[in-house]
Amino acid sequence: MKVRTRFAPSPTGFLHIGGVRTALFSWLYARRHGGDFVLRIEDTDRERSTEESIQVILDGMEWLKLRADEGPLYQTHRFDRYAEVARQLLDEGHAYHCYCSKDDLETMRAEQMARGEKPRYDGRCRDRTEPVPGVDPVIRFRNPDEGVVVMADEVHGDIVFDNTELDDVILVRSDGVPTYNFSVVVDDMDMGITHVIRGADHINNTPRQINIYRALGAEPPVFAHVPLILGQDGARLSKRHGAVSVLQYRQEGFLPEAVLNYLVRLGWSHGDQELFSADEMIRLFDIADVNKSAASFDPAKLTWINQQYILAAPVDRLAIELEWQLERLGVSLAGGPDPAGVAEAYRQRAETMHEMAQAATFFYQDFDNYHPKAAKQHLRPVALEALERLRAGLAEIDEWTAESTHEVVTDTAEALGLKLGKVAQPLRVAVSGGPVSPPIDVTLELLGRDRTLSRLDRAIEFVQARAAEA
């Protein structure tokens, strides 16, 4: 039997880290076993589902390259099918119409709690044969009255549920919209899903769904409920912990392969190995090896992994992300250096691509002001002679390279009897506006002759004005 997994997000919010990990585990399992990965959009909540949220899901999956073999498929396109299956269950006695009002249900619940009982629907409409005039009923599933449901979970092992603890869940609401527990069964059955990998918060839904499968004469898929992701404080992951749209991680400068590498290690491991290529993840990942306990989200670890990917990535790969980041900052690349060269110069210095882009803006656009502390320390009257000699020497270079600019800097330092830093640092502030840049010769080569000389002229004027005020 061919393995078929699915990722079925609800577009009522953003695609966050927990959802992405579920998608990743499902994608990896399908890839390892030569199966299919299906993307299904569970958009039956029409009040909260939006086209924008759907697009965020699609964009996020594309950025991560978790591409589906089928889909996206939409539940709102399948309402006729849900109605057909609901009618089948009604005709075969596995479902019934329930006419209880909201007030009826609240009274029932209050009475049960007063008696110390577990609140649940008591089945009072199970044997009703006559409709209630003016009331649009819901359709409830007639759950078995006895026996047990044994859920063989790939992560948690066998979990046993007593049918007497399971009430008659609603399959179809009074407006004809199917509920989650019903639509997911029909979808997975029709789509031939063999393995359902989802969060542990769905464990209590599973025995109800298994009973619906059996009522339909279908074999339930294999279930694997992965542990939840918690913040470092032990609370369920929220926005303050990093449960934001996955696309925000791109905006913050994380590489998609680094995000996936980090997520695969949240609840799964392969010895002490920390870094995995996509091929290694596919070859090594097994859902049976996922831990039962909740995983903790550690932003610092994600940042460290991202830095390792920046160090190892092909420079052309980094250039694409750097260009995207610079454009988001409103920086035009026209007239500036090749982003690949800038990325190579900064890969040892940046933890994220956003950080790299922010540091590299001076290569592409002029800065308004010098860094105050750096200017105060290095653009002093004492640095004027060095800056003027540098300006003259650099202007005479025939072939503008890191080597040729380095020679001018070292010659200037020797001629003035200064340590190299006493010349290079005022030059760095003059051309970059701040105290930090790649090695000065690399910085000058990337910046180019015209921008370098123009900024030296500006710095010389700045120092001269400062000397005049003294």
Coordinates of C-alpha atoms in Angstrom, one line a residue:
M1 CA 0.0 0.0 0.0
K2 CA 1.4 3.4 -1.0
V3 CA 2.0 5.8 1.8
R4 CA -0.1 8.9 1.6
T5 CA 0.2 11.7 4.2
R6 CA -1.5 15.1 4.4
F7 CA -1.1 18.5 5.9
A8 CA -4.5 20.0 6.6
P9 CA -4.3 23.5 8.0
S10 CA -7.2 25.7 8.8
P11 CA -6.9 29.2 7.2
T12 CA -8.3 31.0 10.3
G13 CA -4.9 32.5 11.2
F14 CA -1.3 32.3 10.2
L15 CA 0.9 29.3 9.4
H16 CA 3.0 29.1 12.6
I17 CA 5.9 26.9 13.7
G18 CA 3.8 24.1 15.2
G19 CA 1.9 23.7 11.9
V20 CA 5.1 23.8 9.9
R21 CA 6.6 21.0 12.0
T22 CA 3.5 18.9 11.4
A23 CA 3.8 19.6 7.7
L24 CA 7.5 18.7 7.7
F25 CA 7.0 15.4 9.6
S26 CA 4.2 14.5 7.1
W27 CA 6.3 15.5 4.1
L28 CA 9.4 13.6 5.3
Y29 CA 7.5 10.5 6.1
A30 CA 5.9 10.5 2.6
R31 CA 9.3 11.2 0.9
R32 CA 11.1 8.5 2.9
H33 CA 8.6 5.9 1.9
G34 CA 8.2 7.0 -1.7
G35 CA 4.6 8.1 -1.1
D36 CA 2.5 11.1 -1.7
F37 CA 2.1 14.3 0.4
V38 CA -1.3 16.0 0.1
L39 CA -2.1 19.6 1.0
R40 CA -5.7 20.1 2.1
I41 CA -7.1 23.5 3.2
E42 CA -9.8 23.0 5.9
D43 CA -11.8 26.1 5.2
T44 CA -15.2 25.2 6.4
D45 CA -15.2 27.9 9.0
R46 CA -16.3 30.5 6.5
E47 CA -16.5 33.3 8.9
R48 CA -12.9 33.1 9.9
S49 CA -11.3 31.6 6.8
T50 CA -9.9 34.3 4.5
E51 CA -8.2 34.3 1.1
E52 CA -5.3 36.2 2.7
S53 CA -4.8 33.4 5.3
I54 CA -4.9 30.8 2.5
Q55 CA -2.3 32.6 0.5
V56 CA -0.1 32.9 3.6
I57 CA -0.2 29.1 4.0
L58 CA 0.6 28.6 0.3
D59 CA 3.4 31.2 0.4
G60 CA 4.9 29.7 3.5
M61 CA 4.9 26.1 2.1
E62 CA 6.5 27.3 -1.1
W63 CA 9.2 29.3 0.8
L64 CA 10.0 26.2 2.8
K65 CA 9.8 24.0 -0.4
L66 CA 7.4 21.6 1.3
R67 CA 5.7 21.0 -2.0
A68 CA 2.7 18.8 -2.2
D69 CA 2.1 16.0 -4.7
E70 CA -1.6 16.8 -4.6
G71 CA -3.4 20.0 -3.7
P72 CA -4.2 22.4 -2.5
L73 CA -7.6 20.8 -2.1
Y74 CA -10.4 22.7 -0.4
Q75 CA -13.1 21.4 1.9
T76 CA -15.6 24.1 0.7
H77 CA -15.5 22.4 -2.7
R78 CA -16.7 19.1 -1.1
F79 CA -20.0 20.1 0.6
D80 CA -22.1 17.8 -1.7
R81 CA -19.9 14.9 -0.7
Y82 CA -20.2 15.5 3.0
A83 CA -24.0 15.7 2.6
E84 CA -24.0 12.4 0.7
V85 CA -22.0 10.6 3.4
A86 CA -24.2 12.1 6.2
R87 CA -27.3 10.8 4.4
Q88 CA -25.6 7.4 4.2
L89 CA -25.0 7.4 8.0
L90 CA -28.6 8.5 8.6
D91 CA -30.0 5.8 6.3
E92 CA -27.9 3.1 8.0
G93 CA -28.8 4.1 11.5
H94 CA -25.4 5.4 12.4
A95 CA -26.6 9.0 12.7
Y96 CA -29.7 10.9 13.7
H97 CA -31.3 14.3 13.7
C98 CA -31.0 16.3 16.9
Y99 CA -33.4 19.1 17.6
C100 CA -32.0 20.2 21.0
S101 CA -31.7 24.0 21.3
K102 CA -28.7 25.8 22.8
D103 CA -30.7 26.4 26.0
D104 CA -31.6 22.7 26.1
L105 CA -27.9 21.7 25.9
E106 CA -26.9 24.3 28.6
T107 CA -29.6 23.1 31.0
M108 CA -28.5 19.5 30.3
R109 CA -24.9 20.4 31.1
A110 CA -25.7 22.2 34.3
E111 CA -27.8 19.4 35.6
Q112 CA -25.1 16.8 34.9
M113 CA -22.5 18.9 36.6
A114 CA -24.7 19.4 39.6
R115 CA -24.9 15.6 39.9
G116 CA -21.1 15.4 39.6
E117 CA -21.3 13.8 36.2
K118 CA -19.1 14.4 33.1
P119 CA -21.0 16.9 30.9
R120 CA -22.0 15.2 27.6
Y121 CA -24.9 14.9 25.3
D122 CA -27.3 12.4 26.7
G123 CA -28.7 11.1 23.5
R124 CA -32.3 12.2 24.1
C125 CA -32.9 12.6 20.3
R126 CA -31.6 9.3 19.4
D127 CA -35.0 7.6 19.0
R128 CA -37.0 10.7 18.0
T129 CA -39.0 10.0 14.8
E130 CA -40.9 13.2 14.4
P131 CA -39.2 16.5 13.5
V132 CA -39.7 19.7 15.6
P133 CA -41.5 22.3 13.5
G134 CA -39.5 25.4 12.7
V135 CA -36.2 23.8 14.0
D136 CA -33.3 23.0 11.6
P137 CA -31.7 20.0 13.3
V138 CA -28.0 19.0 13.5
I139 CA -26.9 15.6 12.6
R140 CA -25.3 13.6 15.3
F141 CA -23.3 10.4 15.1
R142 CA -24.7 7.4 17.0
N143 CA -21.6 6.4 19.0
P144 CA -21.4 2.7 20.0
D145 CA -22.9 2.2 23.6
E146 CA -20.3 -0.4 24.6
G147 CA -16.9 -1.7 23.9
V148 CA -13.6 0.1 23.5
V149 CA -11.6 1.9 20.9
V150 CA -8.0 1.0 20.7
M151 CA -5.9 3.7 19.0
A152 CA -2.5 2.3 17.9
D153 CA -0.5 5.5 17.9
E154 CA 3.0 5.5 16.3
V155 CA 4.3 7.9 18.9
H156 CA 2.4 7.1 22.1
G157 CA 1.7 3.4 21.6
D158 CA -1.8 1.9 22.2
I159 CA -4.3 4.2 23.8
V160 CA -7.6 2.7 24.9
F161 CA -10.9 4.7 25.1
D162 CA -14.1 3.3 26.5
N163 CA -17.1 4.0 24.2
T164 CA -19.2 4.9 27.2
E165 CA -17.0 8.0 27.7
L166 CA -17.6 9.2 24.1
D167 CA -20.7 11.2 23.4
D168 CA -22.6 11.5 20.1
V169 CA -20.6 14.2 18.3
I170 CA -22.2 16.5 15.8
L171 CA -21.4 15.6 12.2
V172 CA -23.3 18.4 10.4
R173 CA -24.4 21.7 11.9
S174 CA -27.9 23.1 11.4
D175 CA -26.7 25.3 8.6
G176 CA -25.4 22.2 6.7
V177 CA -21.7 22.9 7.4
P178 CA -19.8 19.7 8.4
T179 CA -17.8 19.7 11.6
Y180 CA -14.1 18.9 11.9
N181 CA -14.5 15.4 13.2
F182 CA -16.8 14.5 10.3
S183 CA -15.2 16.3 7.3
V184 CA -11.7 15.1 8.2
V185 CA -12.8 11.4 8.2
V186 CA -14.6 11.8 4.8
D187 CA -11.6 13.6 3.3
D188 CA -9.0 11.2 4.6
M189 CA -11.1 8.2 3.5
D190 CA -11.8 9.6 0.0
M191 CA -8.2 10.8 -0.5
G192 CA -6.7 7.4 0.5
I193 CA -4.7 8.9 3.4
T194 CA -2.7 6.1 5.0
H195 CA -0.9 8.0 7.8
V196 CA -2.3 10.9 9.8
I197 CA 0.5 12.9 11.5
R198 CA -0.9 15.7 13.6
G199 CA -0.5 17.4 17.0
A200 CA -1.2 15.6 20.3
D201 CA -4.0 18.1 21.0
H202 CA -6.1 15.9 18.5
I203 CA -5.7 12.7 20.5
N204 CA -9.2 13.0 22.1
N205 CA -10.8 13.5 18.6
T206 CA -9.2 10.3 17.3
P207 CA -11.5 7.6 18.9
R208 CA -14.6 9.4 17.7
Q209 CA -13.2 9.5 14.2
I210 CA -12.2 5.8 14.3
N211 CA -15.8 5.0 15.2
I212 CA -17.0 7.0 12.2
Y213 CA -14.6 5.2 9.9
R214 CA -15.9 1.9 11.2
A215 CA -19.5 3.0 10.7
L216 CA -18.6 3.8 7.1
G217 CA -17.0 0.4 6.6
A218 CA -13.6 2.0 6.1
E219 CA -10.2 1.1 7.6
P220 CA -8.8 4.0 9.7
P221 CA -5.4 5.3 8.8
V222 CA -2.4 4.9 11.0
F223 CA -2.2 7.8 13.5
A224 CA 0.8 9.5 14.9
H225 CA 0.2 12.4 17.4
V226 CA 3.3 14.5 17.8
P227 CA 4.0 16.3 21.1
L228 CA 3.2 20.0 21.4
I229 CA 5.8 22.7 21.2
L230 CA 6.2 24.7 24.4
G231 CA 7.9 28.0 25.2
Q232 CA 11.0 27.9 27.4
D233 CA 8.8 28.8 30.3
G234 CA 6.9 25.6 29.9
A235 CA 3.7 27.3 28.6
R236 CA 2.1 26.5 25.3
L237 CA 3.8 28.2 22.5
S238 CA 2.3 31.7 21.8
K239 CA 3.2 34.8 19.9
R240 CA 5.5 35.9 22.7
H241 CA 7.5 32.7 22.3
G242 CA 7.8 32.9 18.5
A243 CA 4.5 31.4 17.4
V244 CA 4.2 33.9 14.6
S245 CA 3.6 33.4 10.9
V246 CA 6.4 31.4 9.4
L247 CA 6.9 34.1 6.8
Q248 CA 8.0 36.4 9.6
Y249 CA 11.0 34.2 10.0
R250 CA 12.0 35.0 6.4
Q251 CA 11.5 38.7 7.2
E252 CA 13.7 38.3 10.2
G253 CA 16.4 36.8 8.0
F254 CA 16.2 33.0 8.6
L255 CA 16.9 30.7 5.8
P256 CA 14.1 28.2 5.1
E257 CA 16.5 25.2 5.3
A258 CA 17.7 26.4 8.7
V259 CA 14.1 26.6 9.9
L260 CA 13.3 23.1 8.7
N261 CA 16.5 21.8 10.3
Y262 CA 15.6 23.3 13.6
L263 CA 12.0 22.1 13.5
V264 CA 13.0 18.5 12.6
R265 CA 15.0 18.4 15.9
L266 CA 12.0 19.5 17.9
G267 CA 10.9 16.2 19.2
W268 CA 13.1 14.0 17.0
S269 CA 16.8 13.2 17.0
H270 CA 19.4 11.1 15.3
G271 CA 22.1 10.6 17.8
D272 CA 23.9 13.9 18.6
Q273 CA 23.7 15.2 15.0
E274 CA 22.5 18.8 14.9
L275 CA 22.7 19.7 11.2
F276 CA 20.8 17.8 8.5
S277 CA 20.6 18.3 4.7
A278 CA 17.1 17.7 3.2
D279 CA 18.3 14.4 1.8
E280 CA 19.6 13.3 5.2
M281 CA 16.3 14.3 6.9
I282 CA 14.4 12.2 4.3
R283 CA 16.7 9.2 4.7
L284 CA 16.8 9.2 8.5
F285 CA 13.4 10.5 9.7
D286 CA 11.0 8.0 11.2
I287 CA 7.8 9.0 12.9
A288 CA 8.3 6.1 15.4
D289 CA 11.4 7.9 16.7
V290 CA 9.5 11.0 17.7
N291 CA 9.6 11.7 21.5
K292 CA 6.4 11.5 23.5
S293 CA 7.2 14.5 25.6
A294 CA 6.7 18.1 24.6
A295 CA 9.5 20.0 22.9
S296 CA 10.7 23.4 23.9
F297 CA 11.2 26.2 21.4
D298 CA 14.6 27.9 21.8
P299 CA 15.1 31.0 19.6
A300 CA 18.8 31.1 20.4
K301 CA 19.2 27.6 19.0
L302 CA 17.3 28.5 15.9
T303 CA 19.6 31.5 15.4
W304 CA 22.7 29.3 15.9
I305 CA 21.5 26.8 13.3
N306 CA 20.7 29.7 10.9
Q307 CA 24.3 31.0 11.3
Q308 CA 25.7 27.6 10.5
Y309 CA 23.7 27.6 7.3
I310 CA 24.8 31.1 6.4
L311 CA 28.4 29.9 6.8
A312 CA 27.9 26.9 4.6
A313 CA 25.5 28.0 2.0
P314 CA 26.6 28.7 -1.6
V315 CA 27.2 32.4 -2.0
D316 CA 24.7 32.6 -4.8
R317 CA 22.0 31.3 -2.5
L318 CA 22.9 33.9 0.1
A319 CA 22.9 36.6 -2.6
I320 CA 19.2 35.9 -3.4
E321 CA 18.1 36.3 0.2
L322 CA 20.4 39.4 0.7
E323 CA 18.9 41.1 -2.3
W324 CA 15.3 40.3 -1.0
Q325 CA 16.2 41.7 2.4
L326 CA 17.8 44.9 0.9
E327 CA 14.7 45.5 -1.2
R328 CA 12.5 45.2 1.9
L329 CA 14.6 47.9 3.5
G330 CA 14.0 50.1 0.5
V331 CA 17.6 49.9 -0.7
S332 CA 18.2 50.0 -4.5
L333 CA 21.0 47.8 -5.7
A334 CA 21.6 50.0 -8.7
G335 CA 25.2 51.1 -8.9
G336 CA 26.2 48.9 -6.0
P337 CA 28.3 45.8 -5.8
D338 CA 27.1 42.3 -6.6
P339 CA 25.2 41.0 -3.6
A340 CA 27.1 37.8 -3.8
G341 CA 30.4 39.6 -3.0
V342 CA 28.7 41.4 -0.1
A343 CA 27.3 38.1 1.2
E344 CA 30.7 36.5 1.0
A345 CA 32.2 39.4 2.9
Y346 CA 29.6 39.2 5.7
R347 CA 28.8 35.5 6.0
Q348 CA 31.3 35.2 9.0
R349 CA 29.7 38.2 10.7
A350 CA 25.9 37.7 10.5
E351 CA 23.5 35.5 12.3
T352 CA 20.6 36.3 10.1
M353 CA 20.2 37.7 6.6
H354 CA 18.3 40.7 7.9
E355 CA 21.3 41.5 10.1
M356 CA 23.5 41.2 7.1
A357 CA 21.3 43.5 5.0
Q358 CA 21.2 46.1 7.7
A359 CA 25.0 46.1 8.0
A360 CA 25.5 46.2 4.2
T361 CA 23.2 49.2 3.3
F362 CA 26.2 51.6 3.1
F363 CA 27.4 49.7 0.0
Y364 CA 24.3 50.8 -1.9
Q365 CA 23.2 54.1 -0.5
D366 CA 24.9 57.1 1.2
F367 CA 24.4 57.5 4.9
D368 CA 23.1 60.7 6.5
N369 CA 25.3 60.8 9.6
Y370 CA 28.4 59.1 11.0
H371 CA 28.0 56.8 14.0
P372 CA 28.5 59.4 16.8
K373 CA 30.9 57.5 19.0
A374 CA 33.0 56.2 16.0
A375 CA 33.2 59.7 14.5
K376 CA 34.2 61.3 17.8
Q377 CA 37.0 58.7 18.3
H378 CA 38.3 58.3 14.7
L379 CA 37.4 61.3 12.6
R380 CA 39.6 63.7 14.7
P381 CA 42.0 66.4 13.4
V382 CA 44.8 64.0 14.1
A383 CA 43.5 61.7 11.4
L384 CA 43.3 64.4 8.7
E385 CA 46.8 63.8 7.2
A386 CA 46.1 60.0 7.0
L387 CA 42.8 60.6 5.3
E388 CA 44.3 63.0 2.8
R389 CA 47.2 60.7 1.9
L390 CA 44.7 57.8 1.5
R391 CA 42.6 59.9 -0.8
A392 CA 45.5 60.8 -3.0
G393 CA 46.9 57.2 -3.1
L394 CA 43.6 55.6 -3.8
A395 CA 42.8 58.0 -6.6
E396 CA 46.0 56.9 -8.4
I397 CA 45.1 53.2 -8.5
D398 CA 44.8 51.8 -12.0
E399 CA 43.1 48.5 -11.2
W400 CA 40.7 48.7 -8.2
T401 CA 41.1 45.5 -6.2
A402 CA 41.3 44.5 -2.6
E403 CA 45.0 44.0 -3.1
S404 CA 45.7 47.4 -4.6
T405 CA 43.7 49.2 -2.0
H406 CA 45.3 47.3 0.8
E407 CA 48.7 48.3 -0.5
V408 CA 47.7 52.0 -0.3
V409 CA 46.5 51.6 3.2
T410 CA 49.7 49.9 4.4
D411 CA 52.0 52.3 2.5
T412 CA 50.1 55.2 4.2
A413 CA 50.6 53.7 7.6
E414 CA 54.3 53.1 7.0
A415 CA 54.9 56.6 5.7
L416 CA 53.3 58.2 8.8
G417 CA 54.8 55.8 11.2
L418 CA 51.4 54.6 12.4
K419 CA 50.0 51.2 13.2
L420 CA 47.7 49.9 10.5
G421 CA 44.6 50.3 12.7
K422 CA 45.3 54.0 13.2
V423 CA 44.9 54.4 9.4
A424 CA 42.3 51.7 8.6
Q425 CA 39.8 52.6 11.3
P426 CA 39.4 56.3 10.3
L427 CA 39.1 55.1 6.7
R428 CA 36.5 52.5 7.7
V429 CA 34.4 55.2 9.5
A430 CA 34.8 57.5 6.5
V431 CA 33.5 55.1 3.9
S432 CA 31.0 53.1 6.0
G433 CA 29.7 55.6 8.5
G434 CA 30.4 53.3 11.4
P435 CA 33.1 51.3 13.3
V436 CA 32.4 47.9 11.8
S437 CA 32.6 46.5 8.3
P438 CA 34.3 43.6 6.5
P439 CA 38.1 43.9 6.2
I440 CA 39.0 47.3 4.9
D441 CA 40.5 46.1 1.6
V442 CA 37.4 44.0 0.9
T443 CA 35.2 46.9 1.9
L444 CA 36.9 49.3 -0.5
E445 CA 36.9 46.8 -3.4
L446 CA 33.1 46.2 -3.0
L447 CA 32.4 49.9 -2.4
G448 CA 34.2 50.9 -5.6
R449 CA 36.4 53.8 -6.6
D450 CA 33.8 56.5 -7.0
R451 CA 31.9 55.9 -3.8
T452 CA 35.2 55.5 -1.8
L453 CA 36.7 58.7 -3.1
S454 CA 33.4 60.7 -2.6
R455 CA 33.1 59.5 0.9
L456 CA 36.7 60.3 1.7
D457 CA 36.1 63.8 0.4
R458 CA 33.1 64.1 2.8
A459 CA 35.1 62.8 5.7
I460 CA 38.0 65.2 5.1
E461 CA 35.6 68.1 5.0
F462 CA 34.1 66.8 8.3
V463 CA 37.4 66.6 10.0
Q464 CA 38.5 70.0 8.7
A465 CA 35.3 71.6 10.1
R466 CA 35.9 69.9 13.4
A467 CA 39.5 71.2 13.5
A468 CA 38.3 74.7 12.7
E469 CA 35.9 74.6 15.7
A470 CA 38.6 73.5 18.1

